[in-house]
Short mmCIF file of C-alpha atoms in Angstrom, two decimals:
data_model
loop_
_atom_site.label_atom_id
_atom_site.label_comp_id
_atom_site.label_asym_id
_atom_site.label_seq_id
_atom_site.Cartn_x
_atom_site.Cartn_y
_atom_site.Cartn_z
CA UNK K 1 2.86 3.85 30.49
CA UNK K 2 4.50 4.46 27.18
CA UNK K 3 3.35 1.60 24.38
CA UNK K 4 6.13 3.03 21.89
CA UNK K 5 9.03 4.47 23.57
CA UNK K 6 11.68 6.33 21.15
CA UNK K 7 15.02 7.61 22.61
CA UNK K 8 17.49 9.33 21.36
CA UNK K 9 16.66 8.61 17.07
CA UNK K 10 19.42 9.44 15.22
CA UNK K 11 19.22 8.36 11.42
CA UNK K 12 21.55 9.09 8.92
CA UNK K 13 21.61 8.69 5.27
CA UNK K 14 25.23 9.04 4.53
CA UNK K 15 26.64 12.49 5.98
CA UNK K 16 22.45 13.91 5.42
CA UNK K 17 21.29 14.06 8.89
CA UNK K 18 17.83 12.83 8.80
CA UNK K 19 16.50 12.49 12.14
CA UNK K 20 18.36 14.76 14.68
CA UNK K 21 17.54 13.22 18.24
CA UNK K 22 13.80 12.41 18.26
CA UNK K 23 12.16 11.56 21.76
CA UNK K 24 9.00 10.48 21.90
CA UNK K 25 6.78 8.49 24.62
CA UNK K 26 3.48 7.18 22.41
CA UNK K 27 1.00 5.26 24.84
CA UNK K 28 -1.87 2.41 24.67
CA UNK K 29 -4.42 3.20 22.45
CA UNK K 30 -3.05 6.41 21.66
CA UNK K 31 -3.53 8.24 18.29
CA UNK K 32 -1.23 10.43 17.42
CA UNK K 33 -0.75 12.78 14.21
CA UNK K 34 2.37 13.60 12.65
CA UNK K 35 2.54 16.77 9.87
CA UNK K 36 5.26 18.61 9.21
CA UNK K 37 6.76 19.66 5.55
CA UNK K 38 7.92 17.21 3.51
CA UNK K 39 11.48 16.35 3.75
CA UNK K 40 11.07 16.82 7.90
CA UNK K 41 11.37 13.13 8.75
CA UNK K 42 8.27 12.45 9.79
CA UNK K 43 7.90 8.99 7.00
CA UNK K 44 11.47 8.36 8.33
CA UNK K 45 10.08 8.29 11.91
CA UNK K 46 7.61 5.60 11.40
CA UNK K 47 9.54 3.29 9.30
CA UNK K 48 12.08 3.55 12.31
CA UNK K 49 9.27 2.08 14.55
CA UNK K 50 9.30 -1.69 12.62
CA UNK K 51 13.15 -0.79 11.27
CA UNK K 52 12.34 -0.75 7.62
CA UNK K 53 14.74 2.07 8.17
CA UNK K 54 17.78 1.54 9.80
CA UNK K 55 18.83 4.07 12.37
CA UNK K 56 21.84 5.05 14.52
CA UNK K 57 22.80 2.18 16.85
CA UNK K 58 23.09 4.72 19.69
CA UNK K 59 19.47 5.23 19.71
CA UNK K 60 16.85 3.38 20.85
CA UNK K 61 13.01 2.23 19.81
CA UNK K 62 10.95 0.04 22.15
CA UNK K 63 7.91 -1.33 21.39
CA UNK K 64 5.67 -2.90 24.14
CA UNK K 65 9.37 -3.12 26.05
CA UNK K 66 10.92 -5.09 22.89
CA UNK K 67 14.17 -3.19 21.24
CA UNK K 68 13.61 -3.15 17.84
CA UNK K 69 17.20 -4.53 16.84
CA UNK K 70 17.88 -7.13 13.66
CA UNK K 71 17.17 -10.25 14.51
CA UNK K 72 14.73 -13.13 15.84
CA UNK K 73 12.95 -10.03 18.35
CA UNK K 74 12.03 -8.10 15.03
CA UNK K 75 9.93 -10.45 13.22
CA UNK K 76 8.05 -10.51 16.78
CA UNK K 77 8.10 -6.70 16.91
CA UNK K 78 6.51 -6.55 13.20
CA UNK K 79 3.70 -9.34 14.02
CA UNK K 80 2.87 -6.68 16.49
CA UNK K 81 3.25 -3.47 14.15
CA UNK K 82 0.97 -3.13 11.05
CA UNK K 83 1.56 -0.59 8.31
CA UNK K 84 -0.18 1.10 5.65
CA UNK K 85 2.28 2.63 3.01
CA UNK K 86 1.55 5.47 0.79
CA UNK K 87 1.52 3.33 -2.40
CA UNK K 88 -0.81 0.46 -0.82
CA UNK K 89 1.81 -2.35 -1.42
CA UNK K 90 -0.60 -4.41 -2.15
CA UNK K 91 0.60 -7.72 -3.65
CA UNK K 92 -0.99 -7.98 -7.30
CA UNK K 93 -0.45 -11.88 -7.86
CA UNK K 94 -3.26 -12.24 -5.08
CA UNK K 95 -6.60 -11.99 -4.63
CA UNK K 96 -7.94 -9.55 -1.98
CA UNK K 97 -8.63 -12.11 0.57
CA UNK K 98 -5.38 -13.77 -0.13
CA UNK K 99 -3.56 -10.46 0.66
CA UNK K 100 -5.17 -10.33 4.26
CA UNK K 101 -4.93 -14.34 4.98
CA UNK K 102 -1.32 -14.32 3.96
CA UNK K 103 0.41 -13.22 6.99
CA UNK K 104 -2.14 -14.80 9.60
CA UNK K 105 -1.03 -18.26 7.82
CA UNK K 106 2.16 -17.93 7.31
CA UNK K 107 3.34 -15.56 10.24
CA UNK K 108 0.62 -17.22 12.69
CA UNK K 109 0.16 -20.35 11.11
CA UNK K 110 -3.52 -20.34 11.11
CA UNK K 111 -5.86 -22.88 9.25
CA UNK K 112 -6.70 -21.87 5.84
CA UNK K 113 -10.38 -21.67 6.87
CA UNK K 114 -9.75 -19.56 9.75
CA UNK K 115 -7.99 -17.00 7.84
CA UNK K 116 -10.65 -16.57 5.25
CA UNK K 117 -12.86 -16.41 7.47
CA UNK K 118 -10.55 -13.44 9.42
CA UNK K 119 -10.27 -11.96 6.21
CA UNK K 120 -13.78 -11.79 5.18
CA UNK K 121 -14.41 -10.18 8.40
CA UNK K 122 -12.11 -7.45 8.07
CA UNK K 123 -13.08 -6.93 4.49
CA UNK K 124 -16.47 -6.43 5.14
CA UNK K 125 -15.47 -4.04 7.81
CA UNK K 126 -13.38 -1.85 5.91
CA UNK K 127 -16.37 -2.08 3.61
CA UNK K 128 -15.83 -4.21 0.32
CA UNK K 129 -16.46 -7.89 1.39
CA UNK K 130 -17.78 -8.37 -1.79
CA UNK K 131 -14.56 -7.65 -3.84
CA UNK K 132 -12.58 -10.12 -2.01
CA UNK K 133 -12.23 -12.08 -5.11
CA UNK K 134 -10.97 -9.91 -7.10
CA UNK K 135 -7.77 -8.89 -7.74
CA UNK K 136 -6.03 -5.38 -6.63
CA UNK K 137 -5.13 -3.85 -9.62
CA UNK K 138 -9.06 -4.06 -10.58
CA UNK K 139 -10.16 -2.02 -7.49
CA UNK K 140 -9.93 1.97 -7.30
CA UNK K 141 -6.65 3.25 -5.26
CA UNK K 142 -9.40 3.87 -2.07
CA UNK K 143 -9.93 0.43 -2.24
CA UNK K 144 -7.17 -0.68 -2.66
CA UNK K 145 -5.89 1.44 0.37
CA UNK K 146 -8.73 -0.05 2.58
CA UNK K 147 -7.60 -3.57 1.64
CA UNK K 148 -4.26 -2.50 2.30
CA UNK K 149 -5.94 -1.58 6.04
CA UNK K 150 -7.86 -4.97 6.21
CA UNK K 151 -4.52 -6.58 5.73
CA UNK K 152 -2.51 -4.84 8.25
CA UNK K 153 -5.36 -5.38 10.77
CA UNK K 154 -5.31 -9.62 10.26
CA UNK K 155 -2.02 -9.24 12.46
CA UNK K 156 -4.18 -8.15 15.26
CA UNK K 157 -1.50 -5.55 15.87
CA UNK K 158 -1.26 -3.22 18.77
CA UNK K 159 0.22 -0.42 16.76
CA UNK K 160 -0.64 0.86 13.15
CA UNK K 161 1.55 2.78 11.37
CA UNK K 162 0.35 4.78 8.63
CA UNK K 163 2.76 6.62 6.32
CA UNK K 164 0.80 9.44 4.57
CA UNK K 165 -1.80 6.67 3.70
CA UNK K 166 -4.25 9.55 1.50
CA UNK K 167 -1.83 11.28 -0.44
CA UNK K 168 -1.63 8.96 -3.59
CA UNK K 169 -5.29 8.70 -3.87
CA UNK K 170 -7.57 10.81 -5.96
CA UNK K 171 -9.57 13.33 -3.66
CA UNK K 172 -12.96 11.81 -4.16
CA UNK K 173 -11.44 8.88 -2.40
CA UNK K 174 -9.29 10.07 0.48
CA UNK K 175 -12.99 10.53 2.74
CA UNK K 176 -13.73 7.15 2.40
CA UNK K 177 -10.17 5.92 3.97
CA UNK K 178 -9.96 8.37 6.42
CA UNK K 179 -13.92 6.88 7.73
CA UNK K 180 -11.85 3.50 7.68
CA UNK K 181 -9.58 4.69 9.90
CA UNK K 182 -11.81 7.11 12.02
CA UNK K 183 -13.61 3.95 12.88
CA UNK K 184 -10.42 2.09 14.28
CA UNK K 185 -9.34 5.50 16.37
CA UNK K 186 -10.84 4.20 20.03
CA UNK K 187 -10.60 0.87 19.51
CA UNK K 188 -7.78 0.27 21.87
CA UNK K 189 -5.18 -0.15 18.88
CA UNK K 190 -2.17 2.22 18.82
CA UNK K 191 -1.82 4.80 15.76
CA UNK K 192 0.95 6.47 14.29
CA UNK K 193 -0.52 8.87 11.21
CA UNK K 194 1.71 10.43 8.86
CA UNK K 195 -0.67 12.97 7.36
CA UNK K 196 -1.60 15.84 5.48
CA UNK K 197 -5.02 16.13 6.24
CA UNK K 198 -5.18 18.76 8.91
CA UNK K 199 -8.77 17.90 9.21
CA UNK K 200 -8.33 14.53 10.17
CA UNK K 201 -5.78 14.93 12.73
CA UNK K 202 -8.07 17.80 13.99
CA UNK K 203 -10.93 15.47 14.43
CA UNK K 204 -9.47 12.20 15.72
CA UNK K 205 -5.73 12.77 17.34
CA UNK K 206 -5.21 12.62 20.83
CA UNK K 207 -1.95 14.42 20.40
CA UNK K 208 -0.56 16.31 17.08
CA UNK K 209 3.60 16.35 16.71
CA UNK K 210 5.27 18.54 14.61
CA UNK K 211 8.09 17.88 12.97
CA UNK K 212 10.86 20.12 10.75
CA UNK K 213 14.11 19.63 9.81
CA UNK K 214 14.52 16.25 11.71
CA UNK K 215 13.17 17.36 14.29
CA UNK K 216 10.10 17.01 16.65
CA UNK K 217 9.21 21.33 16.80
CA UNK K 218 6.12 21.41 18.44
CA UNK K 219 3.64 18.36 20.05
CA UNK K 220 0.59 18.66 22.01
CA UNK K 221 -3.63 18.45 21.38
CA UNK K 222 -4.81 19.11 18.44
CA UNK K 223 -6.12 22.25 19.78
CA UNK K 224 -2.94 23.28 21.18
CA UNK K 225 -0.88 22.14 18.17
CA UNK K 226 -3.00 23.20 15.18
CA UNK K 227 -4.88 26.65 16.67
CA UNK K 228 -2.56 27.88 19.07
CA UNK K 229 0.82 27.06 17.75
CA UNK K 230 3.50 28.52 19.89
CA UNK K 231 6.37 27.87 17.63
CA UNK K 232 6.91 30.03 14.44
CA UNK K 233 7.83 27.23 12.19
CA UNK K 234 4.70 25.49 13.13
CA UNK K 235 2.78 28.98 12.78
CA UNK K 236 4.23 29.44 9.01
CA UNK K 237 3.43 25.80 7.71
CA UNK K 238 0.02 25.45 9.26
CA UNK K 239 -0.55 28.84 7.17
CA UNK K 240 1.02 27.65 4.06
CA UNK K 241 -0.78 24.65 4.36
CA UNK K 242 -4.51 26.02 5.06
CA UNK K 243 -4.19 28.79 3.22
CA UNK K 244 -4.71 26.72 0.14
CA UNK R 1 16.06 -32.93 -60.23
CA UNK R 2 19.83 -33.33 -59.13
CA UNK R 3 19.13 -30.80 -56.44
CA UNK R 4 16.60 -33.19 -54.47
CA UNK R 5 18.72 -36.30 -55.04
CA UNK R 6 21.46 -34.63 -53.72
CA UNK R 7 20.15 -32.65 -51.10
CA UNK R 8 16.25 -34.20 -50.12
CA UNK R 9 16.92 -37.80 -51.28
CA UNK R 10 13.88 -38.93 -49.90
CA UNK R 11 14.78 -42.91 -49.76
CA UNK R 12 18.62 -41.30 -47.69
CA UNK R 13 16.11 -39.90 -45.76
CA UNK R 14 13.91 -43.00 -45.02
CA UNK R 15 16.53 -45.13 -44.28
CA UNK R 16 18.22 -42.60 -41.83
CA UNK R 17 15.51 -41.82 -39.94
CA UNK R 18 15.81 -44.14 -37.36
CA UNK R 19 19.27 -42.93 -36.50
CA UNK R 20 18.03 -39.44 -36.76
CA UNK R 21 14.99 -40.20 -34.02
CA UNK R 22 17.60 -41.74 -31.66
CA UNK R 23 19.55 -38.96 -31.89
CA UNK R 24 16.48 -36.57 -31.79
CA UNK R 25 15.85 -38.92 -28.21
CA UNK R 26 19.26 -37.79 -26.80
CA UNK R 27 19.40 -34.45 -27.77
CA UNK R 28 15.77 -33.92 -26.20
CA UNK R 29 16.66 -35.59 -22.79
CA UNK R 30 20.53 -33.67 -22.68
CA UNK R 31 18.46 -30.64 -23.10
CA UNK R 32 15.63 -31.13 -21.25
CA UNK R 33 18.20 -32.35 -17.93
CA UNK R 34 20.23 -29.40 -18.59
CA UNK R 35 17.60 -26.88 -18.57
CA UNK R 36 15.97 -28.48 -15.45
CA UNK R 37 19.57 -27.99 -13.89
CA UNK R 38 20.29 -24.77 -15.18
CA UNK R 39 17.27 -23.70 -13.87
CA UNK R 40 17.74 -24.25 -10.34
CA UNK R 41 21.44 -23.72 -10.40
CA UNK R 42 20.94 -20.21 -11.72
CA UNK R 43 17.75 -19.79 -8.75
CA UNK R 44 20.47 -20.51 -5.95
CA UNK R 45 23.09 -18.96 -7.43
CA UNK R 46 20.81 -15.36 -8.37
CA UNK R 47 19.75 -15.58 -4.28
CA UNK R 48 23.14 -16.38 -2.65
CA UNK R 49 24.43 -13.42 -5.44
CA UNK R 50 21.41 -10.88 -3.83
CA UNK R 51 21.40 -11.92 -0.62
CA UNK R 52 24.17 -14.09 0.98
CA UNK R 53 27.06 -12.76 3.16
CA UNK R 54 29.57 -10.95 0.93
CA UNK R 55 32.66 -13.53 0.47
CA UNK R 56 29.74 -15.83 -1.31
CA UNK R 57 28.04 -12.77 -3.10
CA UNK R 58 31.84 -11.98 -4.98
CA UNK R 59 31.85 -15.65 -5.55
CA UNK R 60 28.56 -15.87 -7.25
CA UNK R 61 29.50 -12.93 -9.63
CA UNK R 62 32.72 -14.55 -10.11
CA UNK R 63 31.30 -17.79 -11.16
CA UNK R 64 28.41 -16.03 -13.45
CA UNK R 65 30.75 -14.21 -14.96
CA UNK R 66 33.55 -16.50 -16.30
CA UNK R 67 30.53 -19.16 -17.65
CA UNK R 68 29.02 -16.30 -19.14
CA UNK R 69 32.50 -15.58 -21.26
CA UNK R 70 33.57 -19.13 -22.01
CA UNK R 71 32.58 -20.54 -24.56
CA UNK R 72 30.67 -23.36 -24.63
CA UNK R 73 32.77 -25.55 -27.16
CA UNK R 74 35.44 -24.96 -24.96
CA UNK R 75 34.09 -25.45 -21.46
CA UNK R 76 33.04 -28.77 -23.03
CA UNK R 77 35.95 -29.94 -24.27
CA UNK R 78 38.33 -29.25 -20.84
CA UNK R 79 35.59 -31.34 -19.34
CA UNK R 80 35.71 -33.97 -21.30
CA UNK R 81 39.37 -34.55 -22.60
CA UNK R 82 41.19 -32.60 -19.70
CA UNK R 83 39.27 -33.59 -16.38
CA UNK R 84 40.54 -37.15 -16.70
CA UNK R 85 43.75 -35.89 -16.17
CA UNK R 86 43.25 -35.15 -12.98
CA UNK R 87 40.97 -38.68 -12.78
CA UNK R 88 37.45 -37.32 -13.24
CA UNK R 89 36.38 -39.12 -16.02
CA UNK R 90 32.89 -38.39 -17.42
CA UNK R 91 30.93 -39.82 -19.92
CA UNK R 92 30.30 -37.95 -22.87
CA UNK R 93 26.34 -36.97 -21.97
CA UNK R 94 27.37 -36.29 -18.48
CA UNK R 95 30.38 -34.16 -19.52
CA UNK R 96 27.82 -32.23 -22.24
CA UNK R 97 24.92 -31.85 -19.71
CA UNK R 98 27.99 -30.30 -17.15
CA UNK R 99 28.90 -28.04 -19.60
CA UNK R 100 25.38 -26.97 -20.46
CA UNK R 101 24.25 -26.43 -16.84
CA UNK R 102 27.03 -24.32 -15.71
CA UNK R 103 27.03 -22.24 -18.60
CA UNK R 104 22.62 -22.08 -18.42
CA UNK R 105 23.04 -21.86 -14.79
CA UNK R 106 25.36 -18.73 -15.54
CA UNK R 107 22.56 -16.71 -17.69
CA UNK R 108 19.51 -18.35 -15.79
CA UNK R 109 20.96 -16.08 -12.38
CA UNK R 110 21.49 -13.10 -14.21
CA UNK R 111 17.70 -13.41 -15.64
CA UNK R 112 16.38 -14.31 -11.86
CA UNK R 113 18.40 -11.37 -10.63
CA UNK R 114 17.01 -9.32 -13.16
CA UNK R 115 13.58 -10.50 -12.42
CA UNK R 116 13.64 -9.97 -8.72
CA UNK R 117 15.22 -6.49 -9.08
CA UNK R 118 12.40 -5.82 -11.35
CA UNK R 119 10.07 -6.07 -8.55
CA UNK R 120 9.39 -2.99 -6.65
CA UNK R 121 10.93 -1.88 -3.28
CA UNK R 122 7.20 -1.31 -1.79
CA UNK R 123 6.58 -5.17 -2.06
CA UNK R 124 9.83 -6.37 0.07
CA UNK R 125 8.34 -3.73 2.42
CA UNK R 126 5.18 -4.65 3.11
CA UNK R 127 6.13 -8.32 3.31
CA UNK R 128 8.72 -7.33 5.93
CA UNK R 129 6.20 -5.25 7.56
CA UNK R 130 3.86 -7.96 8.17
CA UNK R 131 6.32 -10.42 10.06
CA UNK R 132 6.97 -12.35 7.41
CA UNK R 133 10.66 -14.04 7.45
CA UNK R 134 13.13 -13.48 4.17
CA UNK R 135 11.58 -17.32 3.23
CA UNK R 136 8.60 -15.95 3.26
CA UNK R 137 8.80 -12.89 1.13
CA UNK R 138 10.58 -14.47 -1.20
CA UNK R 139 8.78 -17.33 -1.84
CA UNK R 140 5.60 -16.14 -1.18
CA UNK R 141 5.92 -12.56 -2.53
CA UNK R 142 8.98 -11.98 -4.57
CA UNK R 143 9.25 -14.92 -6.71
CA UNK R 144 5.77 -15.47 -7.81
CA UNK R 145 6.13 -11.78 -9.54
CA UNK R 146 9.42 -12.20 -10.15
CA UNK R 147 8.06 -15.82 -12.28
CA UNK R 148 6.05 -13.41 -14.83
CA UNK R 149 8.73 -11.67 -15.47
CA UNK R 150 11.80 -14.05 -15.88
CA UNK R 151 9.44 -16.43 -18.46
CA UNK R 152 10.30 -14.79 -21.56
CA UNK R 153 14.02 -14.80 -20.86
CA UNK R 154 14.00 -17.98 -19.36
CA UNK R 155 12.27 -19.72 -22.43
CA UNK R 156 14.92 -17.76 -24.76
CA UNK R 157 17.44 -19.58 -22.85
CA UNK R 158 15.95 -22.89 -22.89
CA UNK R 159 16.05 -22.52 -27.05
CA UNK R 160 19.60 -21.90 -26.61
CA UNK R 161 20.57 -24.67 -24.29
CA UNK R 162 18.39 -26.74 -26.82
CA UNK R 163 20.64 -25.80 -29.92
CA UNK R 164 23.77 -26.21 -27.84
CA UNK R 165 23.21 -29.44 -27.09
CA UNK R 166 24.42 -30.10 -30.50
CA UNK R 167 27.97 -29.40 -29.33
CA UNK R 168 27.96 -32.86 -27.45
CA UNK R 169 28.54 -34.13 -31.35
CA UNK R 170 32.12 -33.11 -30.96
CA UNK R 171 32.58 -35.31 -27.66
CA UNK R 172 31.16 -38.33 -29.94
CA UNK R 173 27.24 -38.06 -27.90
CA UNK R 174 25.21 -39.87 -30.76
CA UNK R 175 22.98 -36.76 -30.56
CA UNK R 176 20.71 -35.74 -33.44
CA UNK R 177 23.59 -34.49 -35.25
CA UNK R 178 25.90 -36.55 -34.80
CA UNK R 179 23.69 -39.05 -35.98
CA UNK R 180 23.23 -37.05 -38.81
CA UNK R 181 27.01 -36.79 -40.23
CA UNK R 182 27.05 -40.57 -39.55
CA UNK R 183 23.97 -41.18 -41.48
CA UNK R 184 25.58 -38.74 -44.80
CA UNK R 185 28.73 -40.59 -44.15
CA UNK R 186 27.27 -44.11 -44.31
CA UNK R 187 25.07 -43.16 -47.02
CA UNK R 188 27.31 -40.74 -49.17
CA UNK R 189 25.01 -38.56 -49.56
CA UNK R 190 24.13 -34.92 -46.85
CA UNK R 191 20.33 -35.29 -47.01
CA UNK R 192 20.60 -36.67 -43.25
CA UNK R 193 22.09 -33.25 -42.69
CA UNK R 194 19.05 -30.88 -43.96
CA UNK R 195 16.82 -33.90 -42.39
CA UNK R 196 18.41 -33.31 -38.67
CA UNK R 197 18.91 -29.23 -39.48
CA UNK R 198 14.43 -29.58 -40.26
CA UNK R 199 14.23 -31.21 -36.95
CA UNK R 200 15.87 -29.14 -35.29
CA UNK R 201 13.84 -25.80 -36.68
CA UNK R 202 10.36 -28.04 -36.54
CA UNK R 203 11.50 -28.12 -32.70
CA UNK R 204 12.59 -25.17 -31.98
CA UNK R 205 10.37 -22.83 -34.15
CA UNK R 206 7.33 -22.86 -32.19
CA UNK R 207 9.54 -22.28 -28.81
CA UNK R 208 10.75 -19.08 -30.62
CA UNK R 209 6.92 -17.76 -31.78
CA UNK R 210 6.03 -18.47 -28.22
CA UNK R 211 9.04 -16.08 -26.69
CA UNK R 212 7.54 -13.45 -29.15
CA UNK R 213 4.00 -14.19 -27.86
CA UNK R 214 5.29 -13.78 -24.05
CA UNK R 215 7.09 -10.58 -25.01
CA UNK R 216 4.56 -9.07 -26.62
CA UNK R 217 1.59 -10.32 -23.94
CA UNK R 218 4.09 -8.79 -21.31
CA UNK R 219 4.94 -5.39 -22.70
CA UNK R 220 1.47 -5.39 -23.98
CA UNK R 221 0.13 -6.02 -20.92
CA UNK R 222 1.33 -5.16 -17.25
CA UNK R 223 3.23 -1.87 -18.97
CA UNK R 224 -0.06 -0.59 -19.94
#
């Protein structure tokens, strides 16, 4: 039973080809790892899967059986979708907690008291309950990325997408996100990793895609995937990239 | 000594104050209902201009950009003297405060555009991201930044909608200065004048060190 379904993706950006016929089949719970070179798509892929890119009208996404077209069905389709970006996103004119109770109330229109409470939860679970007061811009960029985590996760969605969600951080912090999201792997949630961190997807993806050129080159376990690549263009940038 | 009878004749100046607080009274409330105006004018018109269907975005640029070339004086005065023509007949404050809003309303989009382009792509993103409608991220996300932003702008406009108001005098508004050149010409003497043109600066000079506090807070501040 496939959770995500993805058939067909064509996406275009003018006459560049972006995404050359991606088909994909991503199931409950499942966590799956996508690396590839950059400029291969793969951050293109999973802003197709909520359509904050648009993509060829010939192809088709499904989440949980919805089409994700414009319209009244997408706003259900992103309830159900959370993302962490690359740049956290946060929004600096609120506090922490106000970041994660602001789509619960206004998406979900819970009580004010309900979402705090939801938020405090999920603050203290990505670990810094006691900075919900403050305000982004005064927390390091791991923080800031958890709370970016904590606010994705007050949708209760089914799927996470995360869009390279270590690379702007410092290295000293990139462990203590990729714990945060270790810990949600298993949980029953779907996730969808854009990723450089080899190690990561080694340790906690049920299944590892490759992707070059617009194009999905290679998927399987990480085991299959990342030690026993069978494609050459998956051999050469696993050794560029762990060579280093 | 001839200077200050002429010029700061301090019993002129008594005797036309009243007049010049009257007028001081209608300049302030054509301004202030102007600005109010302007204000949300220019809000509808900078989101209808960024996000409407396309036959109503042209139309919004169209309008911003023929009140941003006319000028005022003469905006005012087809109001006033040609509208009747074609049986709109307005009073002279409600012909001035027409002219003021369309032309504020004009500049006030361009500086909400400005301010909502200002904020970055990654906001609109994650707003969309998390189910929330267009409302929703604009009210909730967009505009609240986008407030910071358009203040210092916003207030510089305000100071020029307040001077402007001052063109009602030609459509015979008893505003401050029209009080004024009634006052010299009752009293023979232009120390009205200075008085209304020191009212005017008392007003508007500490709405001008507060635009330079804003800009320099803001550049000083979230650039850093």
């Amino acid at each position: 039973m496939s959770y995500v379904s993805i058939r067909d993706l064509h996406k275009y950006y003018g006459t560049y080809h972006a995404l050359r016929g991606i088909n994909l089949d991503i199931g409950k719970g499942e966590v799956v790892c996508v690396i590839g070179p950059s400029g291969s798509g793969k951050s293109t892929l999973i802003r197709c899967i909520n359509r904050l890119e648009d993509f060829d009208s010939k192809s088709e996404i499904r989440v949980d059986g919805t089409p994700v077209v414009p319209g009244r069905a997408l706003a259900k389709v992103r309830a159900e979708v959370g993302m962490v970006f690359q740049g956290f996103n946060l929004f600096p004119h609120l506090s922490v907690r106000d970041n994660v109770m602001l789509a619960p109330r206004r998406v979900r229109g819970t009580s004010r008291a309900d979402a705090a409470k939801l938020a405090d939860q999920l603050l203290a679970r990505v670990g810094i309950a006691e900075q919900a007061d403050k305000y982004p811009q005064h927390l390091s960029g791991g923080q800031q990325q958890r709370v970016a985590i904590a606010r994705a996760l007050a949708m209760e969605p089914q799927v996470l997408l995360f869009d390279e969600p270590t690379s702007a951080l410092d290295p000293e912090m990139v462990g203590e996100v990729l714990d945060v999201m270790k810990s949600l792997a298993g949980t029953g949630v779907t996730m969808i990793v854009v990723t450089h961190e080899m190690g990561f997807a080694a340790q906690v993806a049920d299944r590892v895609i490759f992707m070059d050129g617009g194009e999905v080159i290679e998927t399987g376990t990480p085991q299959q995937v990342l030690e026993h690549p069978t494609e050459s263009r998956t051999r050469n940038f696993l050794g560029a990239v762990l060579n280093h | 000594m001839d200077f200050f009878d002429t010029f700061l004749n301090m019993a002129v100046l008594r005797r036309s104050l009243p007049m010049l607080l009257d007028g001081l009274w209608l300049t302030l409330q054509l301004g202030a209902a102007s600005i109010i105006a302007g204000l949300a004018l220019g809000l509808v018109v900078a989101l209808l201009g960024l996000y409407a269907v396309k036959p109503v975005r042209l139309l919004m640029r169209l309008y911003i950009d023929i009140f941003r070339s006319i000028p005022l004086l003469v905006l005012l005065i087809v109001i006033y003297y040609a509208l009747p023509f074609l049986g709109l007949r307005l009073s002279s404050f409600a012909s001035a405060m027409t002219a003021l809003t369309l032309v504020s309303g004009a500049y006030t989009a361009e500086i909400f555009r400005a301010g909502i382009e200002a904020i970055p792509h990654g906001q609109f993103e994650a707003a969309e991201a998390l189910g929330l409608n267009q409302r929703q991220t604009m009210f909730d996300v967009i505009l609240p930044q986008a407030v910071r932003i358009v203040i210092p702008p916003l207030t510089n406009n305000s100071i020029n909608v307040i001077k402007d108001t001052a063109l009602a005098s030609v459509v015979a508004m008893p505003d401050l200065l029209k009080q004024a050149t009634q006052a010299q010409a009752l009293t023979a003497n232009p120390s009205p004048l200075i008085g209304a043109a020191l009212i005017y600066i008392a007003f508007l000079w500490p709405l001008v060190l507060f635009v330079s506090y804003l800009e320099r807070r803001y550049h000083g501040g979230r650039r850093a």
